[in-house]
Every structure is written in structure tokens, then in C-alpha cells.
JSON list of C-alpha atoms in Angstrom, two decimals:
[
{"chain": "A", "resi": 232, "resn": "MET", "atom": "CA", "xyz": [34.69, 57.41, -46.89]},
{"chain": "A", "resi": 233, "resn": "ALA", "atom": "CA", "xyz": [36.28, 55.92, -50.47]},
{"chain": "A", "resi": 234, "resn": "ARG", "atom": "CA", "xyz": [37.15, 52.51, -50.36]},
{"chain": "A", "resi": 235, "resn": "TYR", "atom": "CA", "xyz": [37.87, 49.57, -52.63]},
{"chain": "A", "resi": 236, "resn": "THR", "atom": "CA", "xyz": [34.96, 47.82, -53.27]},
{"chain": "A", "resi": 237, "resn": "GLU", "atom": "CA", "xyz": [36.27, 45.15, -56.27]},
{"chain": "A", "resi": 238, "resn": "ALA", "atom": "CA", "xyz": [37.41, 41.45, -55.51]},
{"chain": "A", "resi": 239, "resn": "VAL", "atom": "CA", "xyz": [40.39, 41.80, -53.41]},
{"chain": "A", "resi": 240, "resn": "CYS", "atom": "CA", "xyz": [42.43, 38.64, -54.97]},
{"chain": "A", "resi": 241, "resn": "ARG", "atom": "CA", "xyz": [42.50, 41.15, -58.18]},
{"chain": "A", "resi": 242, "resn": "MET", "atom": "CA", "xyz": [45.14, 43.05, -56.02]},
{"chain": "A", "resi": 243, "resn": "CYS", "atom": "CA", "xyz": [47.29, 40.36, -55.58]},
{"chain": "A", "resi": 244, "resn": "ARG", "atom": "CA", "xyz": [47.22, 38.96, -58.98]},
{"chain": "A", "resi": 245, "resn": "ARG", "atom": "CA", "xyz": [48.14, 42.66, -60.15]},
{"chain": "A", "resi": 246, "resn": "GLU", "atom": "CA", "xyz": [51.01, 42.94, -58.16]},
{"chain": "A", "resi": 247, "resn": "GLY", "atom": "CA", "xyz": [52.03, 39.56, -58.78]},
{"chain": "A", "resi": 248, "resn": "GLN", "atom": "CA", "xyz": [52.50, 38.56, -55.07]},
{"chain": "A", "resi": 249, "resn": "LYS", "atom": "CA", "xyz": [50.42, 37.28, -52.52]},
{"chain": "A", "resi": 250, "resn": "LEU", "atom": "CA", "xyz": [48.94, 40.22, -50.35]},
{"chain": "A", "resi": 251, "resn": "PHE", "atom": "CA", "xyz": [47.36, 38.09, -47.64]},
{"chain": "A", "resi": 252, "resn": "LEU", "atom": "CA", "xyz": [44.39, 39.89, -47.88]},
{"chain": "A", "resi": 253, "resn": "LYS", "atom": "CA", "xyz": [41.75, 37.18, -47.38]},
{"chain": "A", "resi": 254, "resn": "GLY", "atom": "CA", "xyz": [43.18, 35.41, -44.37]},
{"chain": "A", "resi": 255, "resn": "ASP", "atom": "CA", "xyz": [43.38, 31.62, -44.16]},
{"chain": "A", "resi": 256, "resn": "ARG", "atom": "CA", "xyz": [42.18, 31.52, -47.85]},
{"chain": "A", "resi": 257, "resn": "CYS", "atom": "CA", "xyz": [45.49, 33.01, -49.02]},
{"chain": "A", "resi": 258, "resn": "TYR", "atom": "CA", "xyz": [47.30, 29.60, -47.80]},
{"chain": "A", "resi": 259, "resn": "THR", "atom": "CA", "xyz": [45.18, 27.20, -49.58]},
{"chain": "A", "resi": 260, "resn": "ASP", "atom": "CA", "xyz": [44.72, 26.20, -53.34]},
{"chain": "A", "resi": 261, "resn": "LYS", "atom": "CA", "xyz": [41.60, 28.60, -53.61]},
{"chain": "A", "resi": 262, "resn": "CYS", "atom": "CA", "xyz": [43.91, 31.48, -53.69]},
{"chain": "A", "resi": 263, "resn": "ALA", "atom": "CA", "xyz": [43.58, 33.32, -57.00]},
{"chain": "A", "resi": 264, "resn": "LEU", "atom": "CA", "xyz": [47.27, 34.05, -57.76]},
{"chain": "A", "resi": 265, "resn": "SER", "atom": "CA", "xyz": [48.06, 30.16, -57.38]},
{"chain": "A", "resi": 266, "resn": "ARG", "atom": "CA", "xyz": [45.49, 29.68, -60.22]},
{"chain": "A", "resi": 267, "resn": "ARG", "atom": "CA", "xyz": [46.08, 32.58, -62.34]},
{"chain": "A", "resi": 268, "resn": "GLU", "atom": "CA", "xyz": [49.46, 33.65, -62.28]},
{"chain": "A", "resi": 269, "resn": "TYR", "atom": "CA", "xyz": [49.00, 36.93, -64.85]},
{"chain": "A", "resi": 270, "resn": "ALA", "atom": "CA", "xyz": [47.61, 40.24, -64.31]},
{"chain": "A", "resi": 271, "resn": "PRO", "atom": "CA", "xyz": [43.66, 40.62, -64.33]},
{"chain": "A", "resi": 272, "resn": "GLY", "atom": "CA", "xyz": [41.99, 42.26, -67.36]},
{"chain": "A", "resi": 273, "resn": "GLN", "atom": "CA", "xyz": [41.39, 41.60, -70.87]},
{"chain": "A", "resi": 274, "resn": "HIS", "atom": "CA", "xyz": [45.38, 42.36, -71.47]},
{"chain": "A", "resi": 275, "resn": "GLY", "atom": "CA", "xyz": [46.59, 40.76, -68.22]},
{"chain": "A", "resi": 276, "resn": "GLN", "atom": "CA", "xyz": [48.53, 38.14, -69.87]},
{"chain": "A", "resi": 277, "resn": "GLY", "atom": "CA", "xyz": [50.05, 40.30, -72.47]},
{"chain": "A", "resi": 278, "resn": "ARG", "atom": "CA", "xyz": [51.68, 42.99, -70.28]},
{"chain": "A", "resi": 279, "resn": "THR", "atom": "CA", "xyz": [55.22, 44.31, -71.17]},
{"chain": "A", "resi": 280, "resn": "LYS", "atom": "CA", "xyz": [58.24, 44.58, -69.13]},
{"chain": "A", "resi": 281, "resn": "ALA", "atom": "CA", "xyz": [57.77, 47.82, -66.61]},
{"chain": "A", "resi": 282, "resn": "LYS", "atom": "CA", "xyz": [60.35, 50.70, -66.98]},
{"chain": "A", "resi": 283, "resn": "GLU", "atom": "CA", "xyz": [61.94, 52.19, -64.05]},
{"chain": "A", "resi": 284, "resn": "TYR", "atom": "CA", "xyz": [58.84, 54.15, -63.39]},
{"chain": "A", "resi": 285, "resn": "GLY", "atom": "CA", "xyz": [56.42, 51.61, -63.39]},
{"chain": "A", "resi": 286, "resn": "ILE", "atom": "CA", "xyz": [58.60, 49.33, -60.96]},
{"chain": "A", "resi": 287, "resn": "GLN", "atom": "CA", "xyz": [58.61, 52.39, -58.57]},
{"chain": "A", "resi": 288, "resn": "LEU", "atom": "CA", "xyz": [54.94, 52.88, -59.10]},
{"chain": "A", "resi": 289, "resn": "ARG", "atom": "CA", "xyz": [54.10, 49.16, -58.52]},
{"chain": "A", "resi": 290, "resn": "GLU", "atom": "CA", "xyz": [56.23, 49.17, -55.20]},
{"chain": "A", "resi": 291, "resn": "LYS", "atom": "CA", "xyz": [54.26, 52.07, -53.90]},
{"chain": "A", "resi": 292, "resn": "GLN", "atom": "CA", "xyz": [50.60, 50.55, -54.91]},
{"chain": "A", "resi": 293, "resn": "LYS", "atom": "CA", "xyz": [51.71, 46.77, -53.56]},
{"chain": "A", "resi": 294, "resn": "THR", "atom": "CA", "xyz": [52.53, 48.64, -50.11]},
{"chain": "A", "resi": 295, "resn": "ARG", "atom": "CA", "xyz": [49.48, 50.48, -49.86]},
{"chain": "A", "resi": 296, "resn": "ARG", "atom": "CA", "xyz": [47.58, 47.21, -50.64]},
{"chain": "A", "resi": 297, "resn": "TYR", "atom": "CA", "xyz": [49.30, 45.64, -48.08]},
{"chain": "A", "resi": 298, "resn": "TYR", "atom": "CA", "xyz": [48.00, 48.02, -45.43]},
{"chain": "A", "resi": 299, "resn": "GLY", "atom": "CA", "xyz": [45.02, 48.97, -46.90]},
{"chain": "A", "resi": 300, "resn": "VAL", "atom": "CA", "xyz": [45.73, 52.72, -47.23]},
{"chain": "A", "resi": 301, "resn": "LEU", "atom": "CA", "xyz": [44.22, 55.05, -49.69]},
{"chain": "A", "resi": 302, "resn": "GLU", "atom": "CA", "xyz": [46.17, 57.28, -52.16]},
{"chain": "A", "resi": 303, "resn": "SER", "atom": "CA", "xyz": [46.04, 60.49, -50.29]},
{"chain": "A", "resi": 304, "resn": "GLN", "atom": "CA", "xyz": [46.50, 59.13, -47.02]},
{"chain": "A", "resi": 305, "resn": "PHE", "atom": "CA", "xyz": [49.64, 57.12, -48.23]},
{"chain": "A", "resi": 306, "resn": "ALA", "atom": "CA", "xyz": [51.23, 60.55, -49.53]},
{"chain": "A", "resi": 307, "resn": "LYS", "atom": "CA", "xyz": [50.24, 61.99, -46.07]},
{"chain": "A", "resi": 308, "resn": "TYR", "atom": "CA", "xyz": [52.44, 59.57, -44.39]},
{"chain": "A", "resi": 309, "resn": "PHE", "atom": "CA", "xyz": [55.43, 59.84, -46.80]},
{"chain": "A", "resi": 310, "resn": "ASP", "atom": "CA", "xyz": [55.26, 63.66, -45.82]},
{"chain": "A", "resi": 311, "resn": "MET", "atom": "CA", "xyz": [55.41, 62.48, -42.41]},
{"chain": "A", "resi": 312, "resn": "ALA", "atom": "CA", "xyz": [58.26, 60.11, -42.79]},
{"chain": "A", "resi": 313, "resn": "GLU", "atom": "CA", "xyz": [60.25, 62.82, -44.43]},
{"chain": "A", "resi": 314, "resn": "GLN", "atom": "CA", "xyz": [59.83, 65.34, -41.72]},
{"chain": "A", "resi": 315, "resn": "MET", "atom": "CA", "xyz": [61.06, 62.83, -39.37]},
{"chain": "A", "resi": 316, "resn": "LYS", "atom": "CA", "xyz": [64.57, 61.89, -38.07]},
{"chain": "A", "resi": 317, "resn": "GLY", "atom": "CA", "xyz": [66.19, 59.17, -39.87]},
{"chain": "A", "resi": 318, "resn": "VAL", "atom": "CA", "xyz": [65.74, 57.27, -43.20]},
{"chain": "A", "resi": 319, "resn": "THR", "atom": "CA", "xyz": [62.68, 58.31, -44.58]},
{"chain": "A", "resi": 320, "resn": "GLY", "atom": "CA", "xyz": [61.61, 54.74, -46.37]},
{"chain": "A", "resi": 321, "resn": "VAL", "atom": "CA", "xyz": [62.44, 53.10, -43.04]},
{"chain": "A", "resi": 322, "resn": "ASN", "atom": "CA", "xyz": [60.15, 55.87, -41.28]},
{"chain": "A", "resi": 323, "resn": "LEU", "atom": "CA", "xyz": [57.48, 55.20, -43.65]},
{"chain": "A", "resi": 324, "resn": "LEU", "atom": "CA", "xyz": [57.22, 51.63, -42.95]},
{"chain": "A", "resi": 325, "resn": "GLN", "atom": "CA", "xyz": [57.13, 52.54, -39.25]},
{"chain": "A", "resi": 326, "resn": "ILE", "atom": "CA", "xyz": [54.22, 54.52, -39.55]},
{"chain": "A", "resi": 327, "resn": "LEU", "atom": "CA", "xyz": [52.44, 52.08, -41.44]},
{"chain": "A", "resi": 328, "resn": "GLU", "atom": "CA", "xyz": [53.24, 49.36, -39.15]},
{"chain": "A", "resi": 329, "resn": "SER", "atom": "CA", "xyz": [51.95, 51.46, -36.16]},
{"chain": "A", "resi": 330, "resn": "ARG", "atom": "CA", "xyz": [48.42, 51.72, -37.55]},
{"chain": "A", "resi": 331, "resn": "LEU", "atom": "CA", "xyz": [46.21, 50.50, -35.27]},
{"chain": "A", "resi": 332, "resn": "ASP", "atom": "CA", "xyz": [44.44, 47.98, -37.48]},
{"chain": "A", "resi": 333, "resn": "ASN", "atom": "CA", "xyz": [47.89, 46.56, -38.55]},
{"chain": "A", "resi": 334, "resn": "VAL", "atom": "CA", "xyz": [48.76, 46.22, -34.68]},
{"chain": "A", "resi": 335, "resn": "VAL", "atom": "CA", "xyz": [45.78, 44.13, -34.19]},
{"chain": "A", "resi": 336, "resn": "TYR", "atom": "CA", "xyz": [46.58, 41.82, -37.16]},
{"chain": "A", "resi": 337, "resn": "ARG", "atom": "CA", "xyz": [50.08, 41.46, -35.74]},
{"chain": "A", "resi": 338, "resn": "LEU", "atom": "CA", "xyz": [48.93, 40.71, -32.32]},
{"chain": "A", "resi": 339, "resn": "GLY", "atom": "CA", "xyz": [46.87, 37.60, -33.98]},
{"chain": "A", "resi": 340, "resn": "LEU", "atom": "CA", "xyz": [43.53, 39.24, -33.09]},
{"chain": "A", "resi": 341, "resn": "ALA", "atom": "CA", "xyz": [42.18, 39.46, -36.35]},
{"chain": "A", "resi": 342, "resn": "MET", "atom": "CA", "xyz": [42.62, 36.74, -39.51]},
{"chain": "A", "resi": 343, "resn": "SER", "atom": "CA", "xyz": [43.61, 39.42, -41.99]},
{"chain": "A", "resi": 344, "resn": "ARG", "atom": "CA", "xyz": [44.48, 43.63, -42.24]},
{"chain": "A", "resi": 345, "resn": "PRO", "atom": "CA", "xyz": [40.96, 43.93, -43.85]},
{"chain": "A", "resi": 346, "resn": "GLU", "atom": "CA", "xyz": [39.34, 42.01, -41.12]},
{"chain": "A", "resi": 347, "resn": "ALA", "atom": "CA", "xyz": [41.19, 43.94, -38.45]},
{"chain": "A", "resi": 348, "resn": "ARG", "atom": "CA", "xyz": [40.22, 46.96, -40.04]},
{"chain": "A", "resi": 349, "resn": "GLN", "atom": "CA", "xyz": [36.43, 46.02, -39.70]},
{"chain": "A", "resi": 350, "resn": "LEU", "atom": "CA", "xyz": [36.76, 44.72, -36.25]},
{"chain": "A", "resi": 351, "resn": "VAL", "atom": "CA", "xyz": [38.49, 48.24, -35.23]},
{"chain": "A", "resi": 352, "resn": "ARG", "atom": "CA", "xyz": [35.70, 50.31, -36.85]},
{"chain": "A", "resi": 353, "resn": "HIS", "atom": "CA", "xyz": [33.24, 48.01, -34.88]},
{"chain": "A", "resi": 354, "resn": "ALA", "atom": "CA", "xyz": [34.95, 49.13, -31.71]},
{"chain": "A", "resi": 355, "resn": "HIS", "atom": "CA", "xyz": [35.96, 46.00, -30.54]},
{"chain": "A", "resi": 356, "resn": "PHE", "atom": "CA", "xyz": [39.22, 47.36, -29.07]},
{"chain": "A", "resi": 357, "resn": "THR", "atom": "CA", "xyz": [40.67, 49.68, -26.63]},
{"chain": "A", "resi": 358, "resn": "VAL", "atom": "CA", "xyz": [43.73, 51.49, -26.68]},
{"chain": "A", "resi": 359, "resn": "ASN", "atom": "CA", "xyz": [44.99, 52.29, -22.90]},
{"chain": "A", "resi": 360, "resn": "GLY", "atom": "CA", "xyz": [41.60, 51.45, -21.57]},
{"chain": "A", "resi": 361, "resn": "LYS", "atom": "CA", "xyz": [39.65, 53.82, -24.11]},
{"chain": "A", "resi": 362, "resn": "LYS", "atom": "CA", "xyz": [37.66, 52.64, -27.13]},
{"chain": "A", "resi": 363, "resn": "VAL", "atom": "CA", "xyz": [39.09, 53.59, -30.66]},
{"chain": "A", "resi": 364, "resn": "ASN", "atom": "CA", "xyz": [37.22, 52.63, -33.44]},
{"chain": "A", "resi": 365, "resn": "ILE", "atom": "CA", "xyz": [39.50, 54.52, -35.90]},
{"chain": "A", "resi": 366, "resn": "PRO", "atom": "CA", "xyz": [41.98, 52.12, -38.03]},
{"chain": "A", "resi": 367, "resn": "SER", "atom": "CA", "xyz": [44.43, 54.41, -38.74]},
{"chain": "A", "resi": 368, "resn": "TYR", "atom": "CA", "xyz": [45.17, 55.64, -35.08]},
{"chain": "A", "resi": 369, "resn": "LEU", "atom": "CA", "xyz": [48.74, 55.40, -34.74]},
{"chain": "A", "resi": 370, "resn": "VAL", "atom": "CA", "xyz": [49.80, 53.63, -31.65]},
{"chain": "A", "resi": 371, "resn": "LYS", "atom": "CA", "xyz": [52.83, 54.73, -29.34]},
{"chain": "A", "resi": 372, "resn": "GLN", "atom": "CA", "xyz": [55.43, 52.93, -27.63]},
{"chain": "A", "resi": 373, "resn": "GLY", "atom": "CA", "xyz": [53.94, 51.69, -24.09]},
{"chain": "A", "resi": 374, "resn": "ASP", "atom": "CA", "xyz": [50.40, 51.68, -25.51]},
{"chain": "A", "resi": 375, "resn": "VAL", "atom": "CA", "xyz": [48.40, 48.70, -24.29]},
{"chain": "A", "resi": 376, "resn": "ILE", "atom": "CA", "xyz": [45.88, 47.24, -27.02]},
{"chain": "A", "resi": 377, "resn": "ALA", "atom": "CA", "xyz": [42.98, 45.20, -25.60]},
{"chain": "A", "resi": 378, "resn": "LEU", "atom": "CA", "xyz": [39.78, 43.18, -26.92]},
{"chain": "A", "resi": 379, "resn": "VAL", "atom": "CA", "xyz": [36.84, 45.11, -24.95]},
{"chain": "A", "resi": 380, "resn": "GLU", "atom": "CA", "xyz": [35.49, 42.58, -22.36]},
{"chain": "A", "resi": 381, "resn": "LYS", "atom": "CA", "xyz": [31.73, 41.58, -23.80]},
{"chain": "A", "resi": 382, "resn": "SER", "atom": "CA", "xyz": [33.77, 40.78, -27.18]},
{"chain": "A", "resi": 383, "resn": "ARG", "atom": "CA", "xyz": [36.05, 38.14, -25.71]},
{"chain": "A", "resi": 384, "resn": "SER", "atom": "CA", "xyz": [33.30, 35.40, -24.96]},
{"chain": "A", "resi": 385, "resn": "SER", "atom": "CA", "xyz": [32.07, 35.79, -28.92]},
{"chain": "A", "resi": 386, "resn": "GLU", "atom": "CA", "xyz": [32.53, 32.77, -31.06]},
{"chain": "A", "resi": 387, "resn": "LYS", "atom": "CA", "xyz": [34.41, 34.92, -33.47]},
{"chain": "A", "resi": 388, "resn": "PHE", "atom": "CA", "xyz": [37.11, 35.68, -31.16]},
{"chain": "A", "resi": 389, "resn": "LYS", "atom": "CA", "xyz": [37.56, 32.40, -29.59]},
{"chain": "A", "resi": 390, "resn": "TYR", "atom": "CA", "xyz": [38.11, 31.17, -33.28]},
{"chain": "A", "resi": 391, "resn": "ILE", "atom": "CA", "xyz": [40.52, 33.60, -34.52]},
{"chain": "A", "resi": 392, "resn": "ASN", "atom": "CA", "xyz": [42.45, 33.04, -30.89]},
{"chain": "A", "resi": 393, "resn": "GLU", "atom": "CA", "xyz": [42.73, 29.45, -31.41]},
{"chain": "A", "resi": 394, "resn": "ALA", "atom": "CA", "xyz": [43.57, 29.64, -35.23]},
{"chain": "A", "resi": 395, "resn": "ASN", "atom": "CA", "xyz": [46.64, 32.27, -34.57]},
{"chain": "A", "resi": 396, "resn": "ALA", "atom": "CA", "xyz": [47.72, 30.53, -31.44]},
{"chain": "A", "resi": 397, "resn": "THR", "atom": "CA", "xyz": [50.97, 29.70, -32.80]},
{"chain": "A", "resi": 398, "resn": "ARG", "atom": "CA", "xyz": [51.41, 32.52, -34.82]},
{"chain": "A", "resi": 399, "resn": "PRO", "atom": "CA", "xyz": [54.56, 34.45, -34.20]},
{"chain": "A", "resi": 400, "resn": "ILE", "atom": "CA", "xyz": [54.30, 37.85, -32.40]},
{"chain": "A", "resi": 401, "resn": "PRO", "atom": "CA", "xyz": [56.47, 40.49, -33.49]},
{"chain": "A", "resi": 402, "resn": "LYS", "atom": "CA", "xyz": [59.40, 41.36, -31.24]},
{"chain": "A", "resi": 403, "resn": "TRP", "atom": "CA", "xyz": [58.13, 44.85, -30.78]},
{"chain": "A", "resi": 404, "resn": "LEU", "atom": "CA", "xyz": [55.01, 43.47, -29.55]},
{"chain": "A", "resi": 405, "resn": "ASP", "atom": "CA", "xyz": [54.19, 41.71, -26.40]},
{"chain": "A", "resi": 406, "resn": "MET", "atom": "CA", "xyz": [50.88, 39.65, -26.36]},
{"chain": "A", "resi": 407, "resn": "ASN", "atom": "CA", "xyz": [48.95, 37.96, -23.54]},
{"chain": "A", "resi": 408, "resn": "ARG", "atom": "CA", "xyz": [46.57, 35.31, -25.07]},
{"chain": "A", "resi": 409, "resn": "ASP", "atom": "CA", "xyz": [44.60, 34.73, -21.93]},
{"chain": "A", "resi": 410, "resn": "THR", "atom": "CA", "xyz": [43.68, 38.23, -21.53]},
{"chain": "A", "resi": 411, "resn": "CYS", "atom": "CA", "xyz": [43.58, 39.09, -25.23]},
{"chain": "A", "resi": 412, "resn": "GLU", "atom": "CA", "xyz": [45.78, 41.94, -24.50]},
{"chain": "A", "resi": 413, "resn": "GLY", "atom": "CA", "xyz": [48.74, 43.19, -26.24]},
{"chain": "A", "resi": 414, "resn": "LYS", "atom": "CA", "xyz": [51.43, 46.02, -25.44]},
{"chain": "A", "resi": 415, "resn": "VAL", "atom": "CA", "xyz": [53.52, 47.97, -28.05]},
{"chain": "A", "resi": 416, "resn": "VAL", "atom": "CA", "xyz": [57.14, 47.34, -26.32]},
{"chain": "A", "resi": 417, "resn": "ALA", "atom": "CA", "xyz": [58.97, 49.53, -28.90]},
{"chain": "A", "resi": 418, "resn": "LEU", "atom": "CA", "xyz": [58.50, 50.91, -32.46]},
{"chain": "A", "resi": 419, "resn": "PRO", "atom": "CA", "xyz": [59.39, 48.55, -35.08]},
{"chain": "A", "resi": 420, "resn": "ALA", "atom": "CA", "xyz": [62.76, 48.54, -36.60]},
{"chain": "A", "resi": 421, "resn": "ARG", "atom": "CA", "xyz": [63.47, 47.51, -40.18]},
{"chain": "A", "resi": 422, "resn": "GLU", "atom": "CA", "xyz": [64.48, 44.27, -39.64]},
{"chain": "A", "resi": 423, "resn": "ASP", "atom": "CA", "xyz": [61.23, 43.36, -37.80]},
{"chain": "A", "resi": 424, "resn": "ILE", "atom": "CA", "xyz": [59.08, 44.11, -40.58]},
{"chain": "A", "resi": 425, "resn": "ASP", "atom": "CA", "xyz": [58.93, 41.01, -42.51]},
{"chain": "A", "resi": 426, "resn": "LEU", "atom": "CA", "xyz": [56.86, 42.37, -45.92]},
{"chain": "A", "resi": 427, "resn": "PRO", "atom": "CA", "xyz": [58.80, 41.95, -49.07]},
{"chain": "A", "resi": 428, "resn": "ILE", "atom": "CA", "xyz": [58.92, 45.83, -49.70]},
{"chain": "A", "resi": 429, "resn": "GLU", "atom": "CA", "xyz": [61.75, 48.12, -51.39]},
{"chain": "A", "resi": 430, "resn": "GLU", "atom": "CA", "xyz": [60.96, 51.16, -49.68]},
{"chain": "A", "resi": 431, "resn": "HIS", "atom": "CA", "xyz": [63.87, 53.06, -51.58]},
{"chain": "A", "resi": 432, "resn": "LEU", "atom": "CA", "xyz": [61.97, 52.57, -54.74]},
{"chain": "A", "resi": 433, "resn": "ILE", "atom": "CA", "xyz": [58.63, 54.47, -53.06]},
{"chain": "A", "resi": 434, "resn": "VAL", "atom": "CA", "xyz": [61.36, 57.30, -51.87]},
{"chain": "A", "resi": 435, "resn": "GLU", "atom": "CA", "xyz": [62.61, 57.26, -55.71]},
{"chain": "A", "resi": 436, "resn": "LEU", "atom": "CA", "xyz": [59.11, 57.69, -56.86]},
{"chain": "A", "resi": 437, "resn": "TYR", "atom": "CA", "xyz": [58.34, 60.67, -54.53]},
{"chain": "A", "resi": 438, "resn": "SER", "atom": "CA", "xyz": [61.31, 62.35, -55.17]},
{"chain": "A", "resi": 439, "resn": "LYS", "atom": "CA", "xyz": [60.81, 62.77, -58.93]}
]
């Protein structure tokens, strides 16, 4: 499977926003964007103001990078969103939020989405009692996501649980930290998604 193998901090610098791809580091003065608030590359400091297409493209790229989704997969999600009832842009964000790796991160069982994706691939979680190691698995209302029994005593998950003890859980999810088990109470509404995304720009881009 294709995947991005360069320094992820370059993504934040390219988008001009923190994408929180490195967990705790993003909140410290070690954050690359805090030290170099310009795009990477030889001409990063001399970039001109983006035009309409460029603004729409950057919004799409930023959203892809927030969720760690490849181009082809993102296009597939957009097609799914178009076929659903309701507003296409909101449907798209709802699909992205429903990915298992994102739900694991939202439940506070990982420090970042990239870490959540890795932990899911290593089969540390179950959905409705069955092991699932596919980060792109889309959860549904009523699904129960739990940390497998043998992982609950590991030092890594003890640290994650303690570090995220005060992290707020979205209202569309319910979390029991004692059992390391979460439930999808409902699918997320637009106001439940706190990322600075202007989804209408993505819809306009794909509508060209």
C-alpha cells in the first residue's frame, strides 16, 4: 500500500496549519510550524497568493492530511458522500470521522491519528467483539470499539490512558476509561467536528 514516508511536519508547514500529526509534540515549542511558519522547499518563503482553484485544492489536501487518507480513497469517499442524502460536504466529513482509526483517536486511545492507524493495523482493537485491523473500516451507530484484553495492561496504553484522561470526548461517542471501551452513540453532526475545514470548497473543487 502506498503511504507518505517523508517528515510529517512538512505537511503542516505546507498547509500553514497544525494538523496534529505528532501528538504531544504539536503542543510544544518543538513544533516545526512554530519555528518555521512558511511552506517547505527552496521557494517556500516566496510563494504567491493562491487563486480560487489553489484555495480549493489546499482545502482538499489539508483535509486528506488531517485524516491520513490517500487521493484515490478520498475521491471514493466523495463519491459516496454525493450518493447519500443530505449535504455532500457534511456527508464527506461524517464518513471521514467514521473511520476506525479516527474513532480510536477521538476516544483518546491514541495520541494522534497516525498512531491510531498503526495501533489498529497491529490488531489492538475489536469492533463488536471481533478484531478489526483495517484503519479505514467505517463504524456505524451502536458499534462498540474496545481495546483487546492483552493490550490493556501494556505500559504504552497505560500511558496513553493517563495522558488523555482529561481530553474531551465528542458527544457522538461514549467512553469508559476503566474498561477501555467506547461506543458510537450516533453519527457525528457538523457541529461535532471541530477541525477548521471549509468543506464547501472541496465540493466546489470536485464539481469543476
